Amino acid sequence: MDKGRILLAVTGFHPQRWHELLSAERDVVLEPDGPNDPSINYAVVWKQRPNLLTGLPNLRAIFSIGAGVDHLFQDPSVPDVPIVRVVADNLSRHMTEYVVWRVLDHHRQGALYRAQQARKVWHEPQQRVAHDISVGIMGLGQLGRAAANALLGLGFCVNGWTRRETRVEGVSTFHGEAGLIPFLNATDILVVLLPLTPDTQGIVSYDLLRELRRRNGLGGAVLINAGRGKLQRDADILRALDDGTLKEASLDVFETEPLPETSPLWNHPKVFVTPHAAATSDPAHLVKPMLDQMSAFERGEPLLNLVDRAAGY
Ligand code: NDP
Ligand code: OXD
């Protein structure tokens, strides 16, 4: 197979660095030359314009520059070619840092200390050991497993919930609809690392949060969502925080992004907000493996990290 040409189609951030690095090895364009451009062989995309990829007769594969591919499926006309997503140590490490940071902050009562400091209060609250706390991770994929292992290393009990039956050493695993309530009932701090699919949209509802365990020394259940904003219902989270169903939340993702200035989540004393920054795709780490995959594919080797279209992730 000849050395294919790349269409780089991203919206929402500047493509310059991706363009520079991809161009080191291949011809890269930012727009097809008309609706049926036969010269395009690969599309490297993030939230591409609807219909942009339809009718490219020689498209061999699509590369998402993110781990999540829900942005691609916003366009129902995405052609039926293999879709490769990001799986990278660098991304898993960043997500693990975010999860460990937020779990430890809730566990070590960061919000309480910040409030005490503001009032110059010298008071030592009771502190639980990590082993008394169960962190439940929804989604034990590339990112969820890495985070689970780090939390186990810190001494937390870790539960995991997946679509299919899964085993991860040291983690109590649950799966499917039947496993969801038992998983929640055994979880103090809920970490959401699911992909957004038709099955998971809106899953983090008030009813789900009500099932979390509250018998620990944290003084209530905690939610950490770094998956996708549309997995949650912002209004349900606010309701749960306000009536005590949830003690605190760390949210990296929101139903609408950027989070609108009018959202009460911005100023809520029990909410810690980050701007979808838990694990950002870094072209310095991701472009080379992408180019290597294209070359390997052209030598007849299979593509790796393929998306299962039927499952939606
Ligand atoms: P993976 O595809 O490796 O893992 C997905 C996990 O979710 C799997 O364990 C899968 O179960 C589980 N899952 C999927 N659907 C369901 C379902 N219906 N019920 C129960 N479990 C389900 O994804 P990654 O770990 O690489 O990434 C996870 C998500 O993190 C991405 O899709 C993206 O949305 C988000 N993300 C957010 C970032 C940020 O900065 N905030 C950065 C990067 C990613 P099974 O094991 O059975 O397949
Ligand atoms: C991703 C993201 O999916 O950055 O990789 O959210």
Short mmCIF file of C-alpha atoms in Angstrom, two decimals, residues 11-297:
data_model
loop_
_atom_site.label_atom_id
_atom_site.label_comp_id
_atom_site.label_asym_id
_atom_site.label_seq_id
_atom_site.Cartn_x
_atom_site.Cartn_y
_atom_site.Cartn_z
CA THR A 11 -12.56 21.76 16.01
CA GLY A 12 -12.40 23.20 19.51
CA PHE A 13 -8.63 23.71 19.67
CA HIS A 14 -5.73 24.72 17.49
CA PRO A 15 -4.44 22.02 15.16
CA GLN A 16 -1.02 23.60 14.61
CA ARG A 17 1.16 21.24 16.69
CA TRP A 18 -0.63 18.14 15.39
CA HIS A 19 -0.16 19.46 11.86
CA GLU A 20 3.55 20.11 12.33
CA LEU A 21 4.24 16.69 13.81
CA LEU A 22 2.09 14.72 11.34
CA SER A 23 3.67 16.64 8.43
CA ALA A 24 7.12 15.44 9.48
CA GLU A 25 6.30 12.13 7.80
CA ARG A 26 3.25 12.61 5.61
CA ASP A 27 1.32 14.98 3.43
CA VAL A 28 -1.37 16.61 5.62
CA VAL A 29 -4.34 18.77 4.58
CA LEU A 30 -6.84 20.65 6.76
CA GLU A 31 -9.69 20.47 4.22
CA PRO A 32 -10.47 17.90 1.51
CA ASP A 33 -10.25 19.14 -2.01
CA GLY A 34 -14.01 18.98 -2.62
CA PRO A 35 -16.59 16.49 -1.31
CA ASN A 36 -15.15 13.37 -3.00
CA ASP A 37 -11.43 13.97 -2.61
CA PRO A 38 -9.73 10.69 -3.68
CA SER A 39 -6.37 11.79 -2.29
CA ILE A 40 -7.32 11.39 1.40
CA ASN A 41 -6.43 8.05 3.03
CA TYR A 42 -6.55 8.78 6.76
CA ALA A 43 -8.58 11.21 8.84
CA VAL A 44 -7.18 12.41 12.17
CA VAL A 45 -10.14 13.96 13.94
CA TRP A 46 -11.63 15.64 16.99
CA LYS A 47 -15.26 16.79 16.67
CA GLN A 48 -15.04 16.91 12.92
CA ARG A 49 -17.67 18.85 10.95
CA PRO A 50 -20.74 16.72 10.13
CA ASN A 51 -20.54 14.96 6.74
CA LEU A 52 -16.89 15.93 6.29
CA LEU A 53 -15.79 12.31 6.07
CA THR A 54 -18.61 11.02 3.91
CA GLY A 55 -17.77 10.31 0.31
CA LEU A 56 -13.98 10.18 0.65
CA PRO A 57 -13.60 7.14 -1.63
CA ASN A 58 -10.10 6.12 -0.53
CA LEU A 59 -10.39 6.65 3.22
CA ARG A 60 -8.62 3.72 4.94
CA ALA A 61 -9.01 4.56 8.64
CA ILE A 62 -10.02 7.28 11.09
CA PHE A 63 -7.80 8.18 14.06
CA SER A 64 -9.46 9.92 17.02
CA ILE A 65 -7.05 12.22 18.83
CA GLY A 66 -8.89 11.45 22.06
CA ALA A 67 -9.49 8.25 23.99
CA GLY A 68 -13.24 8.87 23.84
CA VAL A 69 -14.91 8.61 20.44
CA ASP A 70 -18.39 9.95 21.22
CA HIS A 71 -17.35 13.14 19.38
CA LEU A 72 -17.02 11.10 16.19
CA PHE A 73 -20.42 9.46 16.47
CA GLN A 74 -22.13 12.83 16.81
CA ASP A 75 -22.01 12.60 13.03
CA PRO A 76 -24.14 9.57 12.03
CA SER A 77 -22.63 9.61 8.55
CA VAL A 78 -19.15 8.56 9.72
CA PRO A 79 -18.02 6.06 7.05
CA ASP A 80 -17.62 2.40 7.84
CA VAL A 81 -13.82 2.23 8.04
CA PRO A 82 -11.75 1.17 11.07
CA ILE A 83 -11.61 3.76 13.87
CA VAL A 84 -8.49 3.90 16.04
CA ARG A 85 -8.65 5.63 19.41
CA VAL A 86 -5.94 6.87 21.76
CA VAL A 87 -4.44 4.38 24.17
CA ALA A 88 -1.23 5.78 25.64
CA ASP A 89 0.75 5.48 28.85
CA ASN A 90 1.05 9.24 29.00
CA LEU A 91 -2.75 9.65 28.97
CA SER A 92 -3.30 6.89 31.55
CA ARG A 93 -0.70 8.43 33.85
CA HIS A 94 -2.34 11.86 33.67
CA MET A 95 -5.76 10.38 34.40
CA THR A 96 -4.34 8.36 37.29
CA GLU A 97 -2.82 11.54 38.74
CA TYR A 98 -6.17 13.31 38.50
CA VAL A 99 -8.09 10.44 40.13
CA VAL A 100 -5.55 9.96 42.93
CA TRP A 101 -5.43 13.73 43.52
CA ARG A 102 -9.19 14.04 43.82
CA VAL A 103 -9.68 10.83 45.87
CA LEU A 104 -6.97 11.90 48.33
CA ASP A 105 -8.33 15.43 48.59
CA HIS A 106 -11.79 14.13 49.51
CA HIS A 107 -10.39 11.40 51.77
CA ARG A 108 -8.02 13.82 53.59
CA GLN A 109 -10.82 16.43 53.89
CA GLY A 110 -9.20 19.10 51.74
CA ALA A 111 -12.37 21.20 51.54
CA LEU A 112 -12.66 21.29 55.33
CA TYR A 113 -9.04 22.39 55.78
CA ARG A 114 -9.38 25.09 53.11
CA ALA A 115 -12.46 26.43 54.89
CA GLN A 116 -10.68 26.26 58.27
CA GLN A 117 -7.65 28.09 56.91
CA ALA A 118 -9.85 30.88 55.55
CA ARG A 119 -11.17 31.35 59.10
CA LYS A 120 -7.78 30.71 60.80
CA VAL A 121 -9.20 27.71 62.63
CA TRP A 122 -6.74 25.25 64.24
CA HIS A 123 -8.72 22.03 64.51
CA GLU A 124 -7.77 18.48 63.68
CA PRO A 125 -10.74 16.42 62.49
CA GLN A 126 -10.82 12.66 62.82
CA GLN A 127 -8.93 10.99 60.00
CA ARG A 128 -9.81 7.59 58.54
CA VAL A 129 -7.31 5.22 56.99
CA ALA A 130 -7.54 4.55 53.26
CA HIS A 131 -8.41 0.91 53.89
CA ASP A 132 -11.72 2.01 55.44
CA ILE A 133 -12.78 3.67 52.18
CA SER A 134 -14.05 1.89 49.07
CA VAL A 135 -13.47 3.68 45.80
CA GLY A 136 -15.76 2.37 43.06
CA ILE A 137 -14.68 2.96 39.48
CA MET A 138 -17.32 2.85 36.74
CA GLY A 139 -15.32 1.68 33.71
CA LEU A 140 -12.25 -0.49 34.17
CA GLY A 141 -10.73 0.14 30.76
CA GLN A 142 -7.32 1.57 29.96
CA LEU A 143 -7.82 4.53 32.28
CA GLY A 144 -9.93 2.92 34.99
CA ARG A 145 -7.52 0.00 35.46
CA ALA A 146 -4.50 2.29 35.78
CA ALA A 147 -6.29 4.42 38.37
CA ALA A 148 -7.47 1.29 40.25
CA ASN A 149 -3.92 0.00 40.57
CA ALA A 150 -2.64 3.30 41.93
CA LEU A 151 -5.48 3.47 44.48
CA LEU A 152 -4.81 -0.12 45.58
CA GLY A 153 -1.19 0.89 46.11
CA LEU A 154 -2.36 3.62 48.49
CA GLY A 155 -4.37 1.11 50.49
CA PHE A 156 -7.91 1.94 49.34
CA CYS A 157 -10.41 -0.84 48.74
CA VAL A 158 -11.33 -0.69 45.07
CA ASN A 159 -14.52 -1.83 43.29
CA GLY A 160 -15.02 -1.75 39.55
CA TRP A 161 -18.07 -1.87 37.29
CA THR A 162 -17.88 -2.90 33.64
CA ARG A 163 -20.18 -3.93 30.77
CA ARG A 164 -18.70 -7.42 30.46
CA GLU A 165 -17.37 -9.64 33.22
CA THR A 166 -13.83 -8.47 34.01
CA ARG A 167 -11.10 -9.48 36.44
CA VAL A 168 -8.52 -7.10 37.81
CA GLU A 169 -6.28 -8.36 40.59
CA GLY A 170 -7.16 -6.82 43.93
CA VAL A 171 -10.34 -5.18 42.63
CA SER A 172 -13.86 -6.38 43.51
CA THR A 173 -15.55 -6.43 40.13
CA PHE A 174 -19.22 -6.14 39.19
CA HIS A 175 -20.74 -5.99 35.73
CA GLY A 176 -23.86 -5.28 33.77
CA GLU A 177 -27.21 -4.06 34.96
CA ALA A 178 -27.42 -6.74 37.66
CA GLY A 179 -24.09 -5.71 39.12
CA LEU A 180 -24.75 -1.98 39.29
CA ILE A 181 -26.68 -1.65 42.57
CA PRO A 182 -24.40 -4.06 44.51
CA PHE A 183 -21.42 -2.10 43.15
CA LEU A 184 -22.90 1.23 44.29
CA ASN A 185 -23.96 -0.14 47.67
CA ALA A 186 -20.33 -1.11 48.32
CA THR A 187 -18.85 2.25 47.17
CA ASP A 188 -18.03 5.39 49.20
CA ILE A 189 -16.23 7.42 46.53
CA LEU A 190 -17.58 6.94 43.00
CA VAL A 191 -15.15 7.58 40.13
CA VAL A 192 -16.73 7.72 36.67
CA LEU A 193 -14.44 6.72 33.80
CA LEU A 194 -17.02 5.40 31.35
CA PRO A 195 -17.26 6.24 27.67
CA LEU A 196 -20.37 8.11 26.50
CA THR A 197 -22.57 5.70 24.56
CA PRO A 198 -26.35 5.31 24.15
CA ASP A 199 -26.21 2.90 27.13
CA THR A 200 -24.32 5.22 29.47
CA GLN A 201 -25.82 8.62 28.66
CA GLY A 202 -27.32 10.17 31.81
CA ILE A 203 -26.36 7.19 33.96
CA VAL A 204 -25.10 9.36 36.84
CA SER A 205 -28.57 10.34 38.02
CA TYR A 206 -30.00 11.20 41.43
CA ASP A 207 -31.35 7.65 41.77
CA LEU A 208 -27.91 6.20 41.10
CA LEU A 209 -26.21 8.53 43.60
CA ARG A 210 -28.75 7.56 46.24
CA GLU A 211 -27.44 3.98 46.13
CA LEU A 212 -23.92 4.93 47.25
CA ARG A 213 -22.74 3.79 50.67
CA ARG A 214 -22.56 6.38 53.42
CA ARG A 215 -21.28 4.47 56.39
CA ASN A 216 -17.67 5.65 56.17
CA GLY A 217 -15.80 8.35 58.03
CA LEU A 218 -15.96 10.71 55.07
CA GLY A 219 -19.30 11.98 56.31
CA GLY A 220 -21.05 11.17 53.05
CA ALA A 221 -20.66 9.85 49.55
CA VAL A 222 -18.42 11.52 46.98
CA LEU A 223 -18.64 11.71 43.18
CA ILE A 224 -15.67 12.20 40.84
CA ASN A 225 -16.50 12.35 37.11
CA ALA A 226 -13.71 12.52 34.56
CA GLY A 227 -15.45 10.46 31.86
CA ARG A 228 -17.89 12.60 29.92
CA GLY A 229 -20.29 15.34 30.99
CA LYS A 230 -23.32 13.79 29.34
CA LEU A 231 -22.93 10.72 31.55
CA GLN A 232 -24.25 12.90 34.36
CA ARG A 233 -27.20 15.15 34.93
CA ASP A 234 -25.85 18.37 36.41
CA ALA A 235 -29.22 19.16 38.04
CA ASP A 236 -29.30 15.75 39.76
CA ILE A 237 -25.81 16.30 41.16
CA LEU A 238 -26.84 19.69 42.55
CA ARG A 239 -29.92 18.16 44.11
CA ALA A 240 -27.86 15.36 45.66
CA LEU A 241 -25.30 17.84 47.06
CA ASP A 242 -27.99 20.09 48.46
CA ASP A 243 -29.97 17.37 50.23
CA GLY A 244 -26.87 15.55 51.56
CA THR A 245 -27.11 12.51 49.29
CA LEU A 246 -23.64 13.55 48.17
CA LYS A 247 -21.09 15.13 50.46
CA GLU A 248 -18.83 16.55 47.74
CA ALA A 249 -18.05 16.24 44.04
CA SER A 250 -15.04 16.74 41.80
CA LEU A 251 -16.17 17.34 38.23
CA ASP A 252 -13.88 17.57 35.22
CA VAL A 253 -16.68 17.20 32.66
CA PHE A 254 -20.12 18.78 32.28
CA GLU A 255 -23.32 18.40 30.30
CA THR A 256 -22.39 21.62 28.46
CA GLU A 257 -18.74 22.54 27.91
CA PRO A 258 -17.33 25.04 28.55
CA LEU A 259 -19.40 25.10 31.74
CA PRO A 260 -21.74 28.10 31.31
CA GLU A 261 -21.01 31.07 33.58
CA THR A 262 -24.56 30.79 34.91
CA SER A 263 -24.07 27.23 36.19
CA PRO A 264 -24.46 26.99 39.99
CA LEU A 265 -21.72 24.33 39.93
CA TRP A 266 -19.07 27.05 39.56
CA ASN A 267 -19.70 28.55 42.99
CA HIS A 268 -20.99 25.55 44.85
CA PRO A 269 -18.99 25.13 48.08
CA LYS A 270 -19.04 21.33 47.76
CA VAL A 271 -17.89 21.16 44.14
CA PHE A 272 -14.36 21.17 42.74
CA VAL A 273 -14.35 22.14 39.05
CA THR A 274 -11.65 21.50 36.44
CA PRO A 275 -12.15 22.37 32.74
CA HIS A 276 -12.06 18.91 31.06
CA ALA A 277 -8.37 18.78 31.83
CA ALA A 278 -7.95 15.49 33.69
CA ALA A 279 -5.91 13.94 30.87
CA THR A 280 -5.27 16.01 27.79
CA SER A 281 -4.16 14.44 24.51
CA ASP A 282 -0.60 15.61 23.93
CA PRO A 283 0.56 15.52 20.29
CA ALA A 284 4.17 15.18 21.44
CA HIS A 285 3.28 11.72 22.77
CA LEU A 286 0.49 10.68 20.43
CA VAL A 287 1.50 11.61 16.87
CA LYS A 288 4.46 9.24 16.54
CA PRO A 289 2.46 6.12 17.50
CA MET A 290 -0.28 7.27 15.08
CA LEU A 291 2.20 7.61 12.20
CA ASP A 292 3.79 4.28 13.13
CA GLN A 293 0.37 2.62 13.01
CA MET A 294 -0.28 4.02 9.53
CA SER A 295 3.07 2.68 8.29
CA ALA A 296 2.48 -0.72 9.91
CA PHE A 297 -1.01 -0.87 8.35
#
